Amino acid sequence: MELILQKLGNFGRYQAFLYGLVFLPGFMAGLLALTFSWTGYIPNVRCRMPFEGSDTNYSWVFDANLTRYYYPKSDDYEDEGDKALCKYYPTNGSCSGSSGDCGVLQTAVKCDHGYVYDTSLFKSSLIMTYDMVCEDAYKREFVRVAFMLGVFLGAAVLGPISDRYGRRPLFIGNAVVGIVFLNIEFLINDKNYYLFLLSTLISGFIQNGGFLLAYIVFMEVVGGFPKTLCGIWYQAFYTTGMFYAALVAYFVREWWLIQILYGVPPLFYLAYYWLFPESIRWALSKNRTDLAQKLINRAGKWNKVDIPEKLIVEAAEATAGQPQSNMLSLFTNGWYLARTTSIVTFTWLAVSMGYYGLTFNTSDLPGDVFASYMLSAAAELPGYLICVPMMQKLGRRTTHVVLIGVGGVSCILSGLIGNKTQMAVNIRLVLALVGKMCMAAAYALIYNYSVEIYPTVVRSSGTSLGSMSARIGSMAAPLIHNLADYVLSWLPIVIYGSVAVVAAFLGFFLPETMGRDYPETIEDAIHFEDKAYWEAKKRAKEQDLQPISKL
């Protein structure tokens, strides 16, 4: 296979065409991951007083400076910034209208007459629809968990099946579901909270399926420096989706209309039935010679090169007769492969926990919500810029250790510094953004590394295993964030950073993949660092291919 790719070139017109196709799955992944950040915007809220009607204005009690009559201060209340007034003083019956001259009972009670929301920024939100505030605020975190559970299931189901039946059928099927579901989702989400959770889970399933499969199909046909460059910057497509999500929300402040506009980009998937190809490496690994011939001829035509048919046949035969492999094969074929898989899998968890912990909670950053969100998203781009030259200069392993290590330490310091002075707040913000930058770059790198370390026969399964582990981390992130309310405000970000530092240490035990051929079989993966094995394999190939050079 490597000889075929050498003839096709590292990055020709065919690979450029594929890179254009994989933009949409990357874009949609970022869009779907952050959808609830806007459809579930958290507004300021206060208890509805017994004498207030359904059309009550949120701000009148603040404008009239009457909050002291009606609301006790609590840990959820801030004089500036977000306001969550989750208890009120019930009147003693002498109050009329909104005069504020009435006496009050000093024992505060919960909001038993509902809530009044501040609609000055967003006119509607799913938070308002299901009253996910005050004592029911925990329901917001279950929405995050439901989405990441869907992503987990997408990786668990689609990855192994695509290794068996091909990348294209699963990608097209996932795209069709996305086209339909994402354009009717707005009709479902306000009917019932549990139906909304199911809808969110399905969105997560769709998000991961398209993202992973598209990435693998592209990365399997690109080589050399373009493989590093394009692999890392594929994650920037994700960031572009985040920007689109914020841009739509900035101009449209109704959750259902935001949801409708988020359903427009998937319509472009309609063209993918005719455009999106099967993986060449998968076709060869399954000895599908006719399909491989067709795919390689198509790629050769785009790149203006001819690939000898005999070379294709021999590449298919090289992997024919290999035992069937699956995700378990990564743990049942010796200590070396099992150790490598375990470390890579834990790294996915650590990076995802830190990345989503910082991403989901941009509201913790000071300033305007849109500015904070855009700043957090933009912080990822410098990470991609520095990641590529680092990978080329230092290699994959060292770059991984540096990025996730610096990201982890930045998070820990950001949590421990505190915010007693403006200088401390500014330093905290800078460290949090440095942590986000490094986590984003490390996330991009682990995708690239997984494709390079796992053999073709289980590449989707191995990458999906990592993605499944990442979902455990991203499901844990919003739950860990709640510790800030119930334990210590700085504890969540310190946990994110500490887990990342552990992953950085374990990274020293991973093999270097820079400049190496992709392993095709389990045997190749087992002997990945065995120089004698690869030299013998290279000599055997050279002897077998001598007659081809005369063609």
XYZ file of C-alpha atoms in Angstrom:
551
model
C 0.000 0.000 0.000
C 2.832 2.403 0.820
C 4.264 1.971 -2.695
C 0.868 2.795 -4.184
C 0.677 5.948 -2.082
C 4.198 6.905 -3.125
C 3.110 6.777 -6.756
C -0.069 8.728 -6.031
C 1.943 11.383 -4.190
C 1.645 12.721 -0.672
C -0.878 15.397 -1.568
C -2.244 15.768 -5.076
C -5.517 16.965 -6.532
C -7.313 13.837 -5.296
C -6.238 14.381 -1.692
C -7.140 18.073 -1.981
C -10.599 17.066 -3.224
C -11.027 14.724 -0.246
C -9.873 17.439 2.146
C -12.581 19.692 0.788
C -15.155 16.948 1.400
C -14.141 16.364 5.006
C -14.606 20.052 5.852
C -18.354 19.600 6.376
C -18.118 16.688 8.883
C -15.512 18.646 10.866
C -17.616 21.799 10.740
C -20.758 19.938 11.832
C -18.924 18.311 14.743
C -18.055 21.703 16.218
C -21.533 23.065 15.532
C -23.368 20.162 17.158
C -21.044 19.974 20.170
C -21.811 23.590 21.111
C -25.482 23.757 20.061
C -26.789 23.647 23.628
C -24.480 26.488 24.631
C -26.849 28.737 22.658
C -30.201 26.951 22.511
C -29.711 26.392 26.247
C -28.462 29.863 27.119
C -28.722 30.444 30.895
C -30.510 33.741 31.566
C -30.758 35.704 34.786
C -33.732 34.464 36.810
C -35.789 35.253 39.891
C -38.787 33.737 41.646
C -42.191 34.869 40.406
C -43.990 36.599 43.250
C -47.543 35.435 44.121
C -49.070 38.703 42.880
C -47.216 38.716 39.538
C -48.829 37.653 36.273
C -47.375 35.739 33.356
C -46.416 38.952 31.538
C -44.356 40.355 34.405
C -41.212 42.277 33.528
C -38.056 40.719 34.995
C -36.245 43.919 35.879
C -38.862 46.035 37.671
C -37.844 44.897 41.158
C -34.242 45.831 40.403
C -35.124 49.136 38.773
C -37.249 50.076 41.805
C -34.577 48.823 44.213
C -37.101 46.523 45.918
C -35.134 43.269 45.929
C -34.489 43.580 49.670
C -38.230 43.380 50.300
C -38.826 40.276 48.239
C -35.587 38.277 47.912
C -32.946 37.118 50.370
C -29.366 37.187 49.230
C -27.909 33.744 48.671
C -24.792 32.057 47.373
C -26.402 32.063 43.909
C -26.781 35.832 43.853
C -24.190 38.312 42.644
C -24.597 42.087 42.808
C -23.012 42.338 39.368
C -23.213 39.761 36.646
C -25.518 36.757 36.694
C -28.447 36.834 39.093
C -30.191 33.712 40.292
C -32.720 34.564 42.970
C -34.053 31.124 43.881
C -35.987 31.986 47.063
C -38.384 34.751 48.021
C -40.144 36.211 51.041
C -43.863 35.429 50.830
C -46.106 38.421 51.584
C -48.319 38.485 54.696
C -51.374 39.374 52.639
C -51.220 43.167 52.950
C -49.321 43.668 49.714
C -51.073 45.005 46.665
C -49.644 45.386 43.210
C -45.943 46.128 43.055
C -45.787 48.884 45.672
C -43.229 47.207 47.851
C -44.788 48.792 50.960
C -46.083 45.482 52.265
C -44.694 43.636 55.233
C -43.008 40.336 54.587
C -42.444 37.125 56.423
C -38.724 36.745 56.937
C -38.637 33.010 56.276
C -37.720 32.575 52.623
C -39.380 29.853 50.536
C -38.625 28.220 47.209
C -40.071 29.476 43.928
C -43.484 27.823 44.195
C -45.113 30.172 41.645
C -42.570 29.625 38.881
C -39.833 31.891 37.573
C -39.405 35.199 35.790
C -36.562 35.227 33.270
C -34.453 38.040 31.922
C -35.176 38.034 28.171
C -33.087 41.091 27.343
C -30.377 38.962 25.683
C -32.258 35.861 24.472
C -35.993 35.934 23.936
C -36.312 32.192 24.479
C -34.118 29.348 25.634
C -34.574 25.662 26.410
C -33.441 26.558 29.914
C -36.614 28.637 30.199
C -38.758 25.955 28.547
C -37.872 23.314 31.145
C -36.995 25.647 34.064
C -33.481 24.203 34.335
C -32.530 26.723 37.024
C -32.147 26.926 40.796
C -32.857 23.519 42.368
C -33.311 21.978 38.887
C -30.085 23.413 37.490
C -28.572 19.908 37.565
C -30.776 19.030 34.568
C -28.499 21.185 32.399
C -25.589 18.868 33.068
C -27.646 15.840 32.076
C -28.137 17.458 28.666
C -24.353 17.642 28.254
C -24.008 14.066 29.436
C -26.727 12.889 27.021
C -24.906 14.473 24.080
C -21.583 12.913 25.014
C -23.251 9.561 25.618
C -24.503 9.797 22.040
C -20.978 10.545 20.845
C -19.753 7.548 22.862
C -22.343 5.263 21.256
C -21.499 6.621 17.810
C -17.875 5.643 18.295
C -18.759 2.265 19.834
C -21.159 1.309 17.042
C -19.896 2.936 13.855
C -16.141 2.399 14.287
C -16.089 -1.412 14.532
C -18.846 -1.800 11.912
C -16.940 0.406 9.457
C -13.850 -1.795 9.889
C -15.970 -4.737 8.817
C -18.303 -3.308 6.160
C -16.472 -0.197 4.964
C -16.233 3.501 5.778
C -18.482 4.817 3.005
C -21.761 2.941 3.777
C -21.630 4.004 7.421
C -20.727 7.592 6.547
C -23.532 7.935 3.995
C -26.067 6.329 6.357
C -25.005 8.656 9.155
C -25.259 11.659 6.809
C -28.807 10.716 5.717
C -29.921 10.466 9.341
C -28.283 13.833 10.013
C -30.022 15.539 7.095
C -33.438 14.375 8.264
C -33.080 14.558 12.035
C -31.255 17.862 12.345
C -33.957 19.549 10.286
C -36.863 18.299 12.412
C -35.154 18.494 15.806
C -36.638 21.910 16.587
C -40.102 20.323 16.460
C -39.163 17.815 19.172
C -37.047 19.639 21.694
C -39.771 21.598 23.498
C -42.289 18.753 23.920
C -40.865 16.832 26.850
C -37.614 16.990 28.822
C -36.861 13.284 28.431
C -37.646 13.404 24.722
C -35.278 16.365 24.539
C -32.545 14.275 26.201
C -33.113 11.504 23.626
C -32.944 14.058 20.822
C -29.660 15.372 22.228
C -28.253 11.835 22.415
C -29.097 11.254 18.745
C -27.340 14.514 17.827
C -24.201 13.276 19.586
C -24.372 9.965 17.717
C -24.598 11.802 14.397
C -21.783 14.194 15.282
C -19.132 11.601 16.042
C -19.980 9.206 13.221
C -19.378 11.702 10.450
C -16.347 13.295 12.080
C -14.352 10.114 12.717
C -15.153 8.274 9.488
C -14.328 11.269 7.286
C -11.060 11.846 9.135
C -9.916 8.248 8.707
C -10.798 8.073 4.995
C -8.735 11.185 4.321
C -5.770 10.348 6.539
C -5.389 6.913 4.946
C -4.437 8.401 1.548
C -2.205 11.338 2.496
C 1.466 11.099 3.407
C 4.550 13.032 4.443
C 4.321 16.564 5.806
C 0.804 17.111 4.347
C -0.407 14.284 6.589
C 0.742 16.191 9.664
C -0.443 19.582 8.449
C -3.870 18.481 7.234
C -4.441 16.126 10.157
C -3.922 18.901 12.697
C -5.814 21.570 10.796
C -8.767 19.247 10.299
C -9.582 20.213 13.879
C -9.805 23.846 12.747
C -12.899 22.824 10.763
C -14.395 21.957 14.160
C -13.523 25.441 15.407
C -15.165 26.953 12.309
C -18.379 25.182 13.300
C -18.102 26.756 16.754
C -17.789 30.213 15.190
C -20.851 29.586 13.014
C -22.830 28.498 16.077
C -21.975 31.745 17.867
C -22.606 33.902 14.784
C -26.110 32.508 14.299
C -26.904 32.952 18.000
C -25.635 36.542 17.922
C -28.154 37.537 15.257
C -30.987 35.159 16.220
C -32.081 35.121 19.865
C -34.836 32.462 19.700
C -33.718 28.892 20.450
C -36.013 27.264 17.875
C -34.869 29.555 15.069
C -31.237 28.943 16.026
C -31.970 25.217 15.800
C -33.507 25.624 12.322
C -30.462 27.509 11.024
C -28.149 24.872 12.495
C -29.992 22.350 10.300
C -29.065 24.121 7.041
C -25.402 23.017 6.621
C -26.213 19.250 6.737
C -28.238 19.683 3.537
C -24.931 19.805 1.655
C -24.494 16.119 2.567
C -26.948 15.334 -0.264
C -24.071 15.629 -2.754
C -21.874 13.205 -0.798
C -23.727 10.155 -2.133
C -21.997 10.773 -5.453
C -18.780 12.336 -4.144
C -17.627 10.526 -1.004
C -15.410 7.490 -1.779
C -14.612 4.290 0.042
C -11.258 3.979 1.800
C -8.558 2.576 -0.490
C -6.736 0.981 2.432
C -9.938 -0.680 3.665
C -10.671 -2.128 0.192
C -7.153 -3.575 -0.006
C -7.267 -4.930 3.554
C -10.476 -6.823 2.670
C -8.980 -8.111 -0.602
C -11.660 -6.201 -2.542
C -9.358 -5.961 -5.553
C -11.959 -4.731 -8.052
C -13.104 -1.950 -5.742
C -9.520 -1.038 -4.869
C -8.651 -0.920 -8.581
C -11.563 1.414 -9.255
C -10.683 3.714 -6.338
C -6.977 3.826 -7.151
C -7.632 4.472 -10.846
C -9.898 7.350 -9.868
C -7.250 8.794 -7.572
C -4.556 8.241 -10.210
C -6.630 10.049 -12.835
C -7.042 13.046 -10.526
C -3.296 13.072 -9.744
C -2.290 12.215 -13.353
C -0.362 9.049 -12.510
C -0.765 5.401 -13.563
C -0.676 2.630 -10.967
C 0.265 -0.864 -12.290
C -2.559 -3.358 -11.741
C -0.088 -5.947 -10.475
C 0.945 -3.613 -7.673
C -2.699 -3.319 -6.573
C -3.214 -7.098 -6.654
C -0.090 -7.750 -4.598
C -1.040 -5.058 -2.076
C -4.425 -6.759 -1.597
C -2.850 -10.208 -1.312
C -0.401 -8.944 1.311
C -3.257 -8.477 3.768
C -5.452 -11.335 2.519
C -5.710 -14.329 4.828
C -5.018 -12.270 7.910
C -7.173 -13.290 10.900
C -10.275 -11.190 11.540
C -9.522 -8.431 14.006
C -11.657 -6.234 16.231
C -11.307 -3.853 19.132
C -10.402 -6.674 21.535
C -7.463 -7.580 19.300
C -5.706 -4.480 20.587
C -5.581 -6.030 24.085
C -5.154 -9.737 23.303
C -1.995 -9.670 21.195
C 0.781 -9.141 23.651
C 1.829 -6.686 26.333
C 3.324 -4.074 23.981
C 0.174 -3.441 21.934
C -2.071 -3.607 25.011
C 0.113 -1.087 26.882
C 0.231 1.318 23.943
C -3.534 1.091 23.456
C -4.191 1.686 27.153
C -1.995 4.806 27.279
C -3.489 6.233 24.070
C -6.996 5.533 25.377
C -6.298 7.292 28.693
C -4.790 10.231 26.813
C -8.029 10.641 24.859
C -9.919 10.773 28.165
C -7.556 13.328 29.721
C -7.483 15.663 26.720
C -11.243 15.512 26.214
C -11.986 16.173 29.882
C -9.779 19.252 29.881
C -10.923 20.523 26.493
C -14.649 20.230 27.122
C -14.341 21.297 30.739
C -12.882 24.586 29.508
C -15.154 24.837 26.441
C -18.538 24.144 28.047
C -17.912 26.641 30.805
C -16.832 29.748 28.913
C -19.414 31.569 31.025
C -16.828 31.345 33.807
C -14.668 33.781 31.843
C -15.231 37.470 32.607
C -16.983 39.779 30.121
C -19.680 39.529 27.474
C -20.896 35.979 26.815
C -20.335 36.233 23.050
C -16.884 37.762 23.463
C -15.905 35.114 26.018
C -17.106 32.322 23.745
C -15.319 33.677 20.666
C -12.138 34.279 22.680
C -12.216 30.710 23.964
C -12.762 29.322 20.443
C -10.102 31.576 18.897
C -7.589 30.400 21.512
C -7.536 27.037 19.717
C -6.067 28.406 16.479
C -2.606 29.347 17.846
C -2.427 25.820 19.229
C -2.812 24.357 15.748
C -0.211 26.809 14.409
C 2.470 25.758 16.887
C 1.534 22.067 16.850
C 2.571 21.347 13.237
C 6.175 22.668 13.417
C 6.589 21.057 16.826
C 5.512 17.679 15.442
C 7.948 18.004 12.541
C 10.833 19.146 14.731
C 10.291 17.198 17.964
C 8.213 14.246 16.767
C 4.753 13.135 17.839
C 5.592 11.786 21.279
C 7.591 14.757 22.581
C 5.085 17.249 21.186
C 2.289 15.340 22.888
C 4.075 15.392 26.244
C 4.869 19.113 25.995
C 1.395 20.226 24.896
C -0.684 18.211 27.326
C 1.842 18.851 30.117
C 1.862 22.636 29.644
C -1.926 22.612 29.259
C -2.336 20.665 32.487
C 0.027 22.853 34.506
C -1.681 25.999 33.141
C -5.044 24.718 34.326
C -3.713 23.866 37.771
C -2.101 27.298 38.201
C -5.241 29.017 36.907
C -7.258 27.301 39.619
C -4.831 27.961 42.459
C -4.094 31.643 41.805
C -7.518 32.862 42.919
C -9.277 36.067 41.867
C -8.888 38.481 44.758
C -7.309 41.223 42.623
C -7.825 42.338 39.022
C -4.260 41.270 38.245
C -5.021 37.782 39.541
C -8.206 37.652 37.446
C -6.245 38.634 34.319
C -3.526 36.058 34.996
C -6.205 33.416 35.560
C -7.813 34.269 32.247
C -4.506 34.066 30.380
C -3.621 30.721 31.973
C -7.087 29.302 31.208
C -6.730 30.342 27.550
C -3.218 28.858 27.381
C -4.682 25.661 28.816
C -7.452 25.701 26.188
C -4.914 26.315 23.401
C -2.706 23.420 24.482
C -5.653 21.065 25.066
C -7.030 21.834 21.597
C -3.636 21.174 19.990
C -3.178 17.974 22.021
C -6.672 16.861 20.963
C -5.745 17.370 17.297
C -2.487 15.484 17.819
C -4.089 12.442 19.451
C -6.386 12.038 16.435
C -3.336 12.118 14.179
C -1.343 9.779 16.404
C -4.142 7.206 16.656
C -4.408 6.917 12.882
C -0.643 6.406 12.650
C -0.281 3.843 15.457
C -3.246 1.526 14.779
C -3.170 -0.983 11.887
C -5.569 -0.659 8.951
C -7.582 -3.734 9.949
C -8.623 -2.073 13.238
C -7.870 1.603 12.593
C -11.493 2.675 12.901
C -11.955 0.434 15.945
C -8.833 1.770 17.652
C -9.678 5.392 16.942
C -13.255 4.749 18.034
C -12.013 3.217 21.283
C -10.086 6.419 21.927
C -13.143 8.482 21.062
C -15.271 6.379 23.435
C -12.768 7.019 26.205
C -12.828 10.714 25.334
C -16.600 10.736 25.804
C -16.165 9.395 29.321
C -13.919 12.387 29.961
C -16.308 14.850 28.328
C -19.307 13.382 30.206
C -17.373 13.754 33.448
C -16.347 17.364 32.673
C -19.729 19.070 33.324
C -20.302 16.926 36.417
C -16.865 17.805 37.763
C -17.638 21.462 37.076
C -20.477 21.239 39.602
C -17.857 20.747 42.314
C -17.227 24.482 42.034
C -20.695 25.086 43.510
C -20.654 22.400 46.180
C -16.990 22.037 47.228
C -14.347 24.532 46.066
C -14.577 26.978 43.169
C -11.081 26.155 41.900
C -11.331 22.368 42.209
C -12.713 21.479 38.723
C -9.985 23.165 36.688
C -7.313 21.688 38.981
C -8.768 18.210 38.383
C -8.712 18.779 34.608
C -5.087 19.862 34.825
C -3.986 17.033 37.126
C -5.424 14.328 34.860
C -3.640 15.976 31.905
C -0.310 15.956 33.751
C -0.684 12.214 34.426
C -1.345 11.651 30.702
C 1.773 13.688 29.862
C 3.891 11.432 32.080
C 2.465 8.275 30.495
C 3.227 9.746 27.063
C 6.938 9.037 27.623
C 6.121 5.328 27.211
C 4.514 5.715 23.764
C 6.376 4.898 20.524
C 7.356 7.599 18.025
C 5.411 7.432 14.739
C 6.979 10.278 12.747
C 8.301 9.100 9.382
C 6.922 5.593 9.821
C 4.714 3.661 7.403
C 1.190 2.929 8.570
C 0.937 -0.572 10.080
C -1.423 -2.666 7.964
C -1.869 -5.763 10.141
C -1.953 -6.670 13.835
C 1.467 -8.245 13.326
C 2.826 -4.894 12.107
C 1.434 -3.163 15.206
C 2.916 -5.758 17.573
C 6.388 -5.224 16.044
C 6.034 -1.478 15.563
C 9.375 -0.702 17.280
C 11.155 -3.842 16.053
C 13.683 -2.530 13.492
C 14.707 -6.018 12.360
C 11.060 -6.884 11.565
C 10.562 -3.788 9.389
C 13.908 -4.190 7.622
C 13.046 -7.798 6.764
C 9.620 -6.710 5.535
C 11.183 -3.990 3.395
C 13.651 -6.454 1.810
C 10.834 -8.876 1.062
C 8.819 -6.149 -0.671
C 11.791 -5.054 -2.740
C 12.386 -8.623 -3.928
C 8.713 -9.180 -4.761
C 8.422 -5.906 -6.707
C 11.559 -6.140 -8.847
C 9.639 -7.254 -12.003
C 7.234 -4.307 -11.648
C 10.028 -1.781 -12.172
C 10.401 -3.080 -15.739
C 6.749 -2.403 -16.611
